Short mmCIF file of C-alpha atoms in Angstrom, two decimals:
data_model
loop_
_atom_site.label_atom_id
_atom_site.label_comp_id
_atom_site.label_asym_id
_atom_site.label_seq_id
_atom_site.Cartn_x
_atom_site.Cartn_y
_atom_site.Cartn_z
CA UNK A 1 -25.75 -13.20 -15.50
CA UNK A 2 -27.56 -11.41 -12.69
CA UNK A 3 -28.47 -7.72 -12.56
CA UNK A 4 -29.55 -5.80 -9.48
CA UNK A 5 -29.88 -2.12 -8.70
CA UNK A 6 -29.05 -0.02 -5.67
CA UNK A 7 -28.50 3.61 -4.78
CA UNK A 8 -25.61 5.24 -2.98
CA UNK A 9 -26.33 7.05 0.27
CA UNK A 10 -26.50 10.26 -1.78
CA UNK A 11 -29.10 8.78 -4.11
CA UNK A 12 -26.96 7.97 -7.17
CA UNK A 13 -28.55 4.99 -9.00
CA UNK A 14 -26.20 2.08 -9.76
CA UNK A 15 -26.82 -1.16 -11.65
CA UNK A 16 -24.64 -4.12 -10.70
CA UNK A 17 -24.15 -6.84 -13.31
CA UNK A 18 -22.60 -10.10 -12.03
CA UNK A 19 -21.47 -12.78 -14.49
CA UNK A 20 -20.16 -16.16 -13.26
CA UNK A 21 -16.75 -17.20 -14.64
CA UNK A 22 -14.58 -20.29 -14.62
CA UNK A 23 -12.26 -19.82 -11.62
CA UNK A 24 -9.35 -21.45 -13.44
CA UNK A 25 -9.41 -18.95 -16.32
CA UNK A 26 -11.22 -15.94 -14.85
CA UNK A 27 -8.16 -13.70 -14.64
CA UNK A 28 -7.13 -14.31 -18.24
CA UNK A 29 -9.04 -11.23 -19.40
CA UNK A 30 -6.83 -9.24 -17.00
CA UNK A 31 -3.50 -10.97 -17.60
CA UNK A 32 -3.88 -10.69 -21.39
CA UNK A 33 -3.91 -6.88 -21.12
CA UNK A 34 -2.28 -5.70 -17.93
CA UNK A 35 1.27 -5.43 -19.30
CA UNK A 36 0.19 -2.62 -21.64
CA UNK A 37 -2.93 -1.19 -20.02
CA UNK A 38 -3.45 0.65 -16.77
CA UNK A 39 -4.92 -1.58 -14.12
CA UNK A 40 -4.26 -3.75 -11.10
CA UNK A 41 -4.03 -7.37 -10.09
CA UNK A 42 -4.18 -8.03 -6.34
CA UNK A 43 -3.77 -11.55 -5.04
CA UNK A 44 -3.77 -13.09 -1.57
CA UNK A 45 -2.26 -16.55 -2.03
CA UNK A 46 -1.11 -17.13 1.56
CA UNK A 47 -3.58 -18.46 4.11
CA UNK A 48 -3.50 -18.03 7.90
CA UNK A 49 -6.66 -18.75 9.94
CA UNK A 50 -8.27 -15.57 11.31
CA UNK A 51 -5.78 -13.38 9.40
CA UNK A 52 -5.50 -14.16 5.70
CA UNK A 53 -7.62 -16.01 3.14
CA UNK A 54 -7.02 -16.63 -0.58
CA UNK A 55 -8.65 -14.34 -3.12
CA UNK A 56 -7.89 -12.44 -6.34
CA UNK A 57 -9.17 -9.08 -7.62
CA UNK A 58 -8.19 -7.62 -10.98
CA UNK A 59 -9.15 -5.00 -13.52
CA UNK A 60 -7.82 -3.11 -16.53
CA UNK A 61 -8.93 0.13 -18.14
CA UNK A 62 -10.40 1.76 -15.01
CA UNK A 63 -12.71 4.73 -15.42
CA UNK A 64 -10.76 7.26 -13.34
CA UNK A 65 -7.36 7.72 -11.74
CA UNK A 66 -6.34 9.99 -8.87
CA UNK A 67 -2.69 11.08 -8.94
CA UNK A 68 -1.09 13.32 -6.32
CA UNK A 69 2.25 14.92 -5.57
CA UNK A 70 2.68 17.02 -2.44
CA UNK A 71 -0.41 19.29 -2.27
CA UNK A 72 -1.34 19.00 -5.96
CA UNK A 73 -3.73 16.39 -7.35
CA UNK A 74 -5.33 15.43 -10.64
CA UNK A 75 -8.37 13.22 -11.25
CA UNK A 76 -8.14 12.01 -14.84
CA UNK A 77 -10.85 10.44 -16.98
CA UNK A 78 -9.32 7.39 -18.68
CA UNK A 79 -12.29 6.69 -20.97
CA UNK A 80 -15.86 7.80 -21.67
CA UNK A 81 -17.01 6.33 -18.37
CA UNK A 82 -14.54 8.56 -16.59
CA UNK A 83 -15.73 11.59 -18.53
CA UNK A 84 -19.29 10.86 -17.43
CA UNK A 85 -18.25 10.48 -13.79
CA UNK A 86 -16.19 13.67 -13.57
CA UNK A 87 -19.21 16.04 -13.23
CA UNK A 88 -20.34 14.10 -10.14
CA UNK A 89 -16.90 14.57 -8.58
CA UNK A 90 -16.73 18.20 -9.66
CA UNK A 91 -19.95 18.89 -7.78
CA UNK A 92 -18.50 17.71 -4.45
CA UNK A 93 -14.99 19.15 -4.91
CA UNK A 94 -15.72 22.58 -6.38
CA UNK A 95 -15.80 25.02 -3.49
CA UNK A 96 -14.48 22.43 -1.03
CA UNK A 97 -13.13 24.30 2.04
CA UNK A 98 -9.89 22.27 2.01
CA UNK A 99 -8.93 23.25 -1.55
CA UNK A 100 -6.80 26.30 -2.30
CA UNK A 101 -7.49 26.08 -6.04
CA UNK A 102 -9.58 23.92 -8.35
CA UNK A 103 -10.07 23.69 -12.13
CA UNK A 104 -12.24 21.42 -14.25
CA UNK A 105 -12.00 20.30 -17.88
CA UNK A 106 -13.94 17.56 -19.72
CA UNK A 107 -11.07 15.12 -19.08
CA UNK A 108 -9.63 16.11 -15.71
CA UNK A 109 -10.19 17.79 -12.35
CA UNK A 110 -7.11 19.42 -10.90
CA UNK A 111 -6.49 21.19 -7.65
CA UNK A 112 -4.19 22.15 -4.81
CA UNK A 113 -5.08 21.47 -1.19
CA UNK A 114 -4.76 24.27 1.35
CA UNK A 115 -1.68 24.25 3.58
CA UNK A 116 -2.11 23.02 7.12
CA UNK A 117 -2.04 25.67 9.77
CA UNK A 118 -0.91 25.29 13.35
CA UNK A 119 -0.92 22.33 15.69
CA UNK A 120 -3.60 19.64 15.69
CA UNK A 121 -4.14 16.43 17.70
CA UNK A 122 -3.04 13.20 16.02
CA UNK A 123 -6.58 11.87 15.93
CA UNK A 124 -7.65 14.85 13.79
CA UNK A 125 -5.18 14.20 10.96
CA UNK A 126 -7.89 13.35 8.44
CA UNK A 127 -9.77 16.55 9.30
CA UNK A 128 -6.83 18.66 8.07
CA UNK A 129 -6.53 19.86 4.45
CA UNK A 130 -4.69 17.17 2.48
CA UNK A 131 -5.07 14.68 -0.33
CA UNK A 132 -7.26 12.67 2.02
CA UNK A 133 -9.82 15.48 1.96
CA UNK A 134 -10.26 14.65 -1.73
CA UNK A 135 -10.35 10.90 -1.09
CA UNK A 136 -12.97 11.35 1.64
CA UNK A 137 -15.13 13.50 -0.65
CA UNK A 138 -15.05 10.78 -3.33
CA UNK A 139 -15.78 8.03 -0.79
CA UNK A 140 -18.71 9.98 0.68
CA UNK A 141 -20.13 10.60 -2.81
CA UNK A 142 -20.27 6.90 -3.69
CA UNK A 143 -20.82 5.49 -0.19
CA UNK A 144 -23.12 2.47 -0.10
CA UNK A 145 -23.27 -1.02 1.41
CA UNK A 146 -21.83 -2.53 -1.79
CA UNK A 147 -18.42 -4.28 -1.64
CA UNK A 148 -15.77 -4.02 -4.40
CA UNK A 149 -16.77 -0.55 -5.64
CA UNK A 150 -13.95 1.69 -4.43
CA UNK A 151 -10.42 3.02 -4.92
CA UNK A 152 -7.48 0.70 -5.66
CA UNK A 153 -3.80 1.56 -5.83
CA UNK A 154 -0.80 2.75 -3.84
CA UNK A 155 0.07 5.40 -1.25
CA UNK A 156 3.70 6.58 -1.28
CA UNK A 157 5.99 7.21 1.66
CA UNK A 158 6.18 10.98 1.10
CA UNK A 159 2.53 11.47 2.09
CA UNK A 160 3.76 11.61 5.68
CA UNK A 161 5.43 14.97 4.95
CA UNK A 162 1.94 16.47 4.70
CA UNK A 163 1.36 15.70 8.38
CA UNK A 164 4.77 15.71 10.06
CA UNK A 165 7.14 18.68 10.25
CA UNK A 166 10.09 16.92 8.62
CA UNK A 167 12.83 18.46 6.52
CA UNK A 168 13.33 16.96 3.07
CA UNK A 169 17.03 16.52 2.35
CA UNK A 170 16.73 14.77 -1.03
CA UNK A 171 15.53 16.28 -4.29
CA UNK A 172 12.51 14.30 -5.44
CA UNK A 173 12.41 13.12 -9.08
CA UNK A 174 10.00 15.15 -11.21
CA UNK A 175 8.03 12.03 -12.08
CA UNK A 176 7.63 10.88 -8.47
CA UNK A 177 4.04 10.49 -7.29
CA UNK A 178 2.82 10.36 -3.70
CA UNK A 179 -0.40 8.54 -4.53
CA UNK A 180 -1.91 6.75 -7.52
CA UNK A 181 -5.42 5.32 -7.18
CA UNK A 182 -7.87 3.87 -9.70
CA UNK A 183 -11.67 3.81 -9.66
CA UNK A 184 -12.68 0.78 -11.76
CA UNK A 185 -16.26 0.02 -12.79
CA UNK A 186 -15.43 -3.46 -14.18
CA UNK A 187 -13.65 -6.04 -12.02
CA UNK A 188 -12.92 -9.75 -11.87
CA UNK A 189 -13.14 -11.39 -8.42
CA UNK A 190 -11.99 -14.92 -7.52
CA UNK A 191 -12.65 -16.65 -4.19
CA UNK A 192 -9.92 -19.31 -4.06
CA UNK A 193 -11.37 -21.02 -1.00
CA UNK A 194 -14.72 -21.67 -2.67
CA UNK A 195 -13.28 -21.81 -6.22
CA UNK A 196 -15.86 -19.27 -7.38
CA UNK A 197 -15.24 -16.45 -9.83
CA UNK A 198 -17.29 -13.71 -11.41
CA UNK A 199 -17.02 -10.41 -13.20
CA UNK A 200 -18.71 -7.39 -11.68
CA UNK A 201 -19.78 -4.42 -13.76
CA UNK A 202 -21.15 -1.25 -12.19
CA UNK A 203 -23.30 1.01 -14.37
CA UNK A 204 -23.49 4.37 -12.61
CA UNK A 205 -26.06 7.01 -13.51
CA UNK A 206 -24.58 10.45 -14.13
CA UNK A 207 -25.83 13.74 -15.60
CA UNK A 208 -24.16 12.59 -18.84
CA UNK A 209 -25.99 9.24 -18.84
CA UNK A 210 -25.16 5.74 -17.63
CA UNK A 211 -21.59 4.46 -17.63
CA UNK A 212 -21.09 1.57 -20.05
CA UNK A 213 -20.09 -2.03 -19.25
CA UNK A 214 -16.77 -3.53 -20.33
CA UNK A 215 -15.47 -0.35 -21.94
CA UNK A 216 -11.96 -0.73 -23.37
CA UNK A 217 -9.98 2.49 -23.66
CA UNK A 218 -7.66 1.17 -26.33
CA UNK A 219 -4.87 3.17 -24.67
CA UNK A 220 -1.67 1.17 -24.36
CA UNK A 221 1.67 1.87 -22.74
CA UNK A 222 4.59 0.13 -24.50
CA UNK A 223 7.09 -1.42 -22.12
CA UNK A 224 10.62 0.00 -21.92
CA UNK A 225 13.17 -2.79 -21.73
CA UNK A 226 16.71 -2.62 -20.39
CA UNK A 227 19.67 -4.66 -21.57
CA UNK A 228 19.90 -7.02 -18.62
CA UNK A 229 23.45 -8.18 -17.93
CA UNK A 230 22.97 -9.42 -14.37
CA UNK A 231 24.76 -6.44 -12.81
CA UNK A 232 23.09 -5.11 -9.66
CA UNK A 233 23.78 -1.59 -8.46
CA UNK A 234 23.38 -0.50 -4.83
CA UNK A 235 22.89 3.10 -3.75
CA UNK A 236 25.41 2.51 -0.91
CA UNK A 237 29.12 1.87 -1.36
CA UNK A 238 30.73 -1.08 0.40
CA UNK A 239 30.84 -0.50 4.16
CA UNK A 240 28.70 2.64 3.96
CA UNK A 241 25.53 1.04 5.30
CA UNK A 242 27.48 -0.53 8.17
CA UNK A 243 28.78 2.91 9.15
CA UNK A 244 25.20 4.17 9.30
CA UNK A 245 24.22 1.26 11.52
CA UNK A 246 26.92 2.43 13.92
CA UNK A 247 25.50 5.97 13.82
CA UNK A 248 22.08 4.59 14.77
CA UNK A 249 23.63 2.59 17.63
CA UNK A 250 25.23 5.78 18.93
CA UNK A 251 21.91 7.62 18.66
CA UNK A 252 20.18 4.87 20.63
CA UNK A 253 22.87 5.12 23.30
CA UNK A 254 22.33 8.90 23.57
CA UNK A 255 18.58 8.38 23.84
CA UNK A 256 17.73 10.10 20.53
CA UNK A 257 15.45 7.20 19.57
CA UNK A 258 14.72 3.57 20.43
CA UNK A 259 15.05 2.13 16.93
CA UNK A 260 15.33 3.24 13.30
CA UNK A 261 14.60 1.27 10.13
CA UNK A 262 17.21 2.12 7.49
CA UNK A 263 16.99 0.83 3.93
CA UNK A 264 19.14 0.68 0.85
CA UNK A 265 18.12 0.38 -2.80
CA UNK A 266 19.26 -2.16 -5.39
CA UNK A 267 18.66 -1.75 -9.13
CA UNK A 268 19.31 -3.62 -12.36
CA UNK A 269 18.25 -3.49 -15.99
CA UNK A 270 15.01 -5.35 -16.66
CA UNK A 271 14.22 -7.15 -19.93
CA UNK A 272 11.05 -9.08 -19.10
CA UNK A 273 7.42 -8.04 -18.51
CA UNK A 274 5.64 -7.02 -15.29
CA UNK A 275 3.24 -9.96 -15.60
CA UNK A 276 6.06 -12.49 -15.98
CA UNK A 277 7.76 -11.06 -12.90
CA UNK A 278 4.48 -11.09 -10.95
CA UNK A 279 3.76 -14.71 -11.85
CA UNK A 280 7.26 -15.74 -10.74
CA UNK A 281 6.81 -13.98 -7.41
CA UNK A 282 3.44 -15.62 -6.80
CA UNK A 283 4.87 -19.04 -7.61
CA UNK A 284 8.08 -18.70 -5.61
CA UNK A 285 6.90 -16.57 -2.70
CA UNK A 286 3.16 -16.82 -1.95
CA UNK A 287 2.15 -13.83 0.19
CA UNK A 288 -0.99 -12.28 1.65
CA UNK A 289 -0.40 -9.11 -0.37
CA UNK A 290 0.82 -9.90 -3.89
CA UNK A 291 0.16 -7.25 -6.51
CA UNK A 292 0.85 -5.88 -9.97
CA UNK A 293 -0.05 -2.23 -10.46
CA UNK A 294 0.35 -0.74 -13.93
CA UNK A 295 0.32 3.04 -13.64
CA UNK A 296 1.25 3.53 -17.29
CA UNK A 297 4.79 4.88 -17.21
CA UNK A 298 5.74 2.83 -14.13
CA UNK A 299 4.71 -0.44 -12.54
CA UNK A 300 4.83 -1.93 -9.05
CA UNK A 301 5.20 -5.68 -8.62
CA UNK A 302 5.28 -7.00 -5.09
CA UNK A 303 4.78 -9.91 -2.70
CA UNK A 304 4.44 -8.25 0.70
CA UNK A 305 4.13 -10.33 3.88
CA UNK A 306 2.91 -7.52 6.12
CA UNK A 307 -0.51 -6.00 6.66
CA UNK A 308 -0.57 -2.21 6.93
CA UNK A 309 -4.16 -1.76 8.10
CA UNK A 310 -7.41 -3.62 7.63
CA UNK A 311 -10.80 -2.22 8.62
CA UNK A 312 -14.01 -4.24 8.52
CA UNK A 313 -17.22 -3.09 10.22
CA UNK A 314 -15.18 -0.81 12.45
CA UNK A 315 -12.68 -3.51 13.42
CA UNK A 316 -9.19 -2.02 12.94
CA UNK A 317 -6.32 -4.53 12.59
CA UNK A 318 -2.55 -4.47 12.12
CA UNK A 319 -0.02 -7.31 12.00
CA UNK A 320 3.45 -5.86 12.68
CA UNK A 321 6.39 -8.01 11.58
CA UNK A 322 9.82 -7.78 13.18
CA UNK A 323 12.32 -10.58 13.47
CA UNK A 324 13.61 -12.41 10.40
CA UNK A 325 15.73 -15.49 9.70
CA UNK A 326 16.30 -17.43 6.46
CA UNK A 327 14.60 -20.77 5.92
CA UNK A 328 17.03 -23.63 6.57
CA UNK A 329 18.32 -26.23 4.13
CA UNK A 330 16.06 -28.86 5.73
CA UNK A 331 13.34 -29.16 8.37
CA UNK A 332 15.79 -29.65 11.22
CA UNK A 333 17.83 -26.57 10.36
CA UNK A 334 14.65 -24.53 9.89
CA UNK A 335 13.38 -25.63 13.31
CA UNK A 336 16.68 -24.64 14.91
CA UNK A 337 16.54 -21.21 13.30
CA UNK A 338 12.98 -20.70 14.50
CA UNK A 339 14.10 -21.69 18.00
CA UNK A 340 16.94 -19.15 17.88
CA UNK A 341 14.59 -16.46 16.54
CA UNK A 342 12.07 -17.02 19.33
CA UNK A 343 14.90 -17.04 21.88
CA UNK A 344 16.47 -13.80 20.67
CA UNK A 345 16.03 -10.96 23.18
CA UNK A 346 16.94 -8.43 20.48
CA UNK A 347 14.26 -9.68 18.06
CA UNK A 348 11.71 -9.76 20.87
CA UNK A 349 12.55 -6.16 21.82
CA UNK A 350 12.16 -4.99 18.20
CA UNK A 351 8.70 -6.50 17.84
CA UNK A 352 7.59 -5.34 21.29
CA UNK A 353 8.43 -1.73 20.46
CA UNK A 354 6.67 -1.92 17.10
CA UNK A 355 3.55 -3.42 18.63
CA UNK A 356 3.48 -0.85 21.44
CA UNK A 357 3.56 1.92 18.81
CA UNK A 358 0.73 0.23 16.89
CA UNK A 359 -1.36 0.03 20.04
CA UNK A 360 -0.71 3.70 20.78
CA UNK A 361 -1.67 4.64 17.20
CA UNK A 362 -4.90 2.67 17.46
CA UNK A 363 -5.81 4.07 20.87
CA UNK A 364 -6.14 7.58 19.42
CA UNK A 365 -9.15 6.63 17.31
CA UNK A 366 -10.51 3.44 18.93
CA UNK A 367 -13.06 2.88 21.67
CA UNK A 368 -11.22 3.05 25.02
CA UNK A 369 -10.28 -0.41 26.22
CA UNK A 370 -10.92 -2.09 22.85
CA UNK A 371 -7.28 -2.26 21.67
CA UNK A 372 -5.85 -5.69 22.41
CA UNK A 373 -3.23 -8.19 21.33
CA UNK A 374 -4.72 -11.21 19.54
CA UNK A 375 -1.45 -13.01 18.84
CA UNK A 376 2.10 -12.65 20.18
CA UNK A 377 5.29 -13.55 18.28
CA UNK A 378 3.47 -15.82 15.88
CA UNK A 379 5.61 -17.60 13.29
CA UNK A 380 4.92 -16.91 9.61
CA UNK A 381 7.02 -18.96 7.18
CA UNK A 382 7.48 -17.90 3.58
CA UNK A 383 9.48 -19.50 0.78
CA UNK A 384 12.84 -18.11 1.90
CA UNK A 385 12.23 -16.20 5.13
CA UNK A 386 10.66 -16.76 8.53
CA UNK A 387 9.17 -13.89 10.54
CA UNK A 388 7.74 -13.28 14.00
CA UNK A 389 4.41 -11.44 13.91
CA UNK A 390 2.02 -9.85 16.38
CA UNK A 391 -1.70 -9.38 15.68
CA UNK A 392 -3.37 -6.27 17.11
CA UNK A 393 -6.97 -5.10 16.90
CA UNK A 394 -9.20 -2.29 18.13
CA UNK A 395 -12.75 -1.06 17.54
CA UNK A 396 -12.93 2.30 15.80
CA UNK A 397 -14.84 4.98 17.68
CA UNK A 398 -18.05 6.07 16.01
CA UNK A 399 -16.64 9.20 14.34
CA UNK A 400 -13.64 7.43 12.72
CA UNK A 401 -13.25 5.25 9.63
CA UNK A 402 -10.68 3.50 7.42
CA UNK A 403 -9.19 6.79 6.22
CA UNK A 404 -8.45 7.71 9.83
CA UNK A 405 -6.88 4.28 10.32
CA UNK A 406 -4.52 4.84 7.39
CA UNK A 407 -3.52 8.27 8.66
CA UNK A 408 -3.08 7.55 12.35
CA UNK A 409 -0.79 4.62 11.48
CA UNK A 410 1.35 6.57 8.95
CA UNK A 411 3.85 5.05 8.57
CA UNK A 412 4.22 1.78 10.46
CA UNK A 413 6.92 1.55 13.12
CA UNK A 414 8.20 -1.63 11.42
CA UNK A 415 9.41 0.47 8.46
CA UNK A 416 10.28 3.73 10.25
CA UNK A 417 11.24 3.31 13.89
CA UNK A 418 10.37 4.80 17.26
CA UNK A 419 9.60 7.51 18.14
CA UNK A 420 8.29 7.96 14.61
CA UNK A 421 9.04 11.67 13.94
CA UNK A 422 12.72 11.56 14.89
CA UNK A 423 13.10 8.14 13.25
CA UNK A 424 11.65 9.45 9.97
CA UNK A 425 13.89 12.52 10.06
CA UNK A 426 16.87 10.24 10.63
CA UNK A 427 15.79 8.15 7.64
CA UNK A 428 15.66 11.27 5.49
CA UNK A 429 19.08 12.35 6.75
CA UNK A 430 20.90 9.02 6.34
CA UNK A 431 19.34 7.17 3.42
CA UNK A 432 20.87 7.86 0.02
CA UNK A 433 17.68 8.33 -2.02
CA UNK A 434 13.94 9.01 -1.59
CA UNK A 435 11.84 5.99 -0.68
CA UNK A 436 9.14 6.76 -3.26
CA UNK A 437 6.62 3.88 -2.96
CA UNK A 438 8.67 1.79 -0.53
CA UNK A 439 7.20 1.46 2.99
CA UNK A 440 3.93 3.09 1.97
CA UNK A 441 0.99 0.80 1.32
CA UNK A 442 -0.91 -0.92 -1.49
CA UNK A 443 -4.52 -2.05 -1.45
CA UNK A 444 -8.06 -0.79 -1.67
CA UNK A 445 -10.64 1.38 0.07
CA UNK A 446 -14.15 0.26 -0.69
CA UNK A 447 -16.95 2.80 -0.48
CA UNK A 448 -18.77 0.58 2.05
CA UNK A 449 -16.03 1.37 4.60
CA UNK A 450 -13.96 -1.81 4.22
CA UNK A 451 -10.22 -1.37 3.63
CA UNK A 452 -7.39 -3.82 3.13
CA UNK A 453 -3.81 -2.64 2.61
CA UNK A 454 -0.40 -4.24 2.73
CA UNK A 455 2.97 -2.62 3.35
CA UNK A 456 4.89 -1.82 0.17
CA UNK A 457 7.69 -4.28 0.93
CA UNK A 458 9.38 -6.93 -1.24
CA UNK A 459 8.29 -4.67 -4.07
CA UNK A 460 9.98 -4.06 -7.41
CA UNK A 461 9.56 -0.65 -9.02
CA UNK A 462 9.76 -0.86 -12.82
CA UNK A 463 10.43 2.27 -14.84
CA UNK A 464 12.22 2.92 -18.14
CA UNK A 465 13.71 -0.56 -18.28
CA UNK A 466 15.14 -0.49 -14.75
CA UNK A 467 13.98 -2.60 -11.81
CA UNK A 468 14.57 -1.16 -8.32
CA UNK A 469 13.94 -2.81 -4.97
CA UNK A 470 14.56 -1.49 -1.46
CA UNK A 471 15.13 -3.48 1.70
CA UNK A 472 15.55 -2.30 5.26
CA UNK A 473 16.64 -3.48 8.69
CA UNK A 474 15.42 -2.50 12.15
CA UNK A 475 18.38 -1.03 14.02
CA UNK A 476 18.80 -0.91 17.80
CA UNK A 477 21.70 -0.30 20.16
CA UNK A 478 22.42 -4.05 20.12
CA UNK A 479 22.48 -4.28 16.31
CA UNK A 480 25.50 -5.81 14.63
CA UNK A 481 26.47 -3.66 11.60
CA UNK A 482 27.60 -6.55 9.39
CA UNK A 483 24.56 -8.68 10.25
CA UNK A 484 22.13 -5.82 9.59
CA UNK A 485 23.71 -5.02 6.23
CA UNK A 486 23.45 -8.69 5.31
CA UNK A 487 19.79 -8.78 6.39
CA UNK A 488 18.90 -6.15 3.79
CA UNK A 489 20.55 -8.28 1.10
CA UNK A 490 18.87 -11.46 2.35
CA UNK A 491 15.46 -9.81 2.07
#
């Protein structure tokens, strides 16, 4: 065990306790509890040179959680450590100019952000009153050079309604959340390349005293099981999705938009556990962004192939995916399908448009001339699907950070369309149900400025014994309705 101390930029003393673990069993302390305790398990078990490496990060019983819906937010203490940390957060949030109201209790801080007023340039999104004002205040409070200490969780699709003037056509469920983030002070980290593992405990000094190591809340959340009978329900009737593809084709012909990504939802009763499902996904479909998030009354289990944003020392990256074919029955058939994918003008057009939008997004907040394409139509092969991928990077300008990167890219063209505003309004008009977590992002924002997030794709939402998954298709004028409907089912 090794202990070292450091201070945040604002002078908060922190002790860091690092304990080596056996890499083969390190995550057991997480997996033994995560089905019934709040926490997260994030795994990258897909390796691509210069893009993805293999690592695991997990925790249970975090100190704090940040939950938001529309303009309202709540920061909840989940144990004594959280109660000790709340006064530090209260000090930076009370009287914040971006908050319309704010209240504090020993167990929670709650508030409402001020409404946005008037027009603002895209690059100033994070300077507007929003949930990200709260996130930035927390990040600034704990900012240091230390990795791993940060916020972990998920950002939902509806966050975009805080920044775009879009009309909501669907009633949102009362229990829907737009954001759910954890602040853990105990984590397990595994480097799969070096086969090294260790636990990290942060003891943070607060006006109420030091936070404690390895504090277990004892709070559990019993799983709700469905009576699984194999029946899968779709939120579209037969032929309905194909009709919508035709509507998008007509809109493209009129010039309303270039492309739109429409999705449909599939649901079934679920009688297993989140961990069992997660382990099956990791085994059958290794991905750069595999995750299990237990939010208490709902869980997210995913194996996403697509980066949303990554920021490291000011380097801002995205890896848009567009173009998909199934893996063949053998190597020869797979090679032929890859050849057809690479030769498809339609698939090339889809990815080109998505990458152009990414480059435009980046250019708003990056050093002029720094945005460039690192890889073009690269092949990424997963267990059942093959994708074409571009790799884009830029250097953030001095006044911008990872929060700006998340906001300027909201949400990726690969899950919305182009131009984004009209594409997102079309999604709201034509899809049968709110997207909730789908096509948002999952990952972490460390207080040292590093961020790694994956698109919330290939993700199963578990709630009250029901498993729901959404899948979409990128639609252009040249789209074939039957083929696009089948693509959503293939995914």
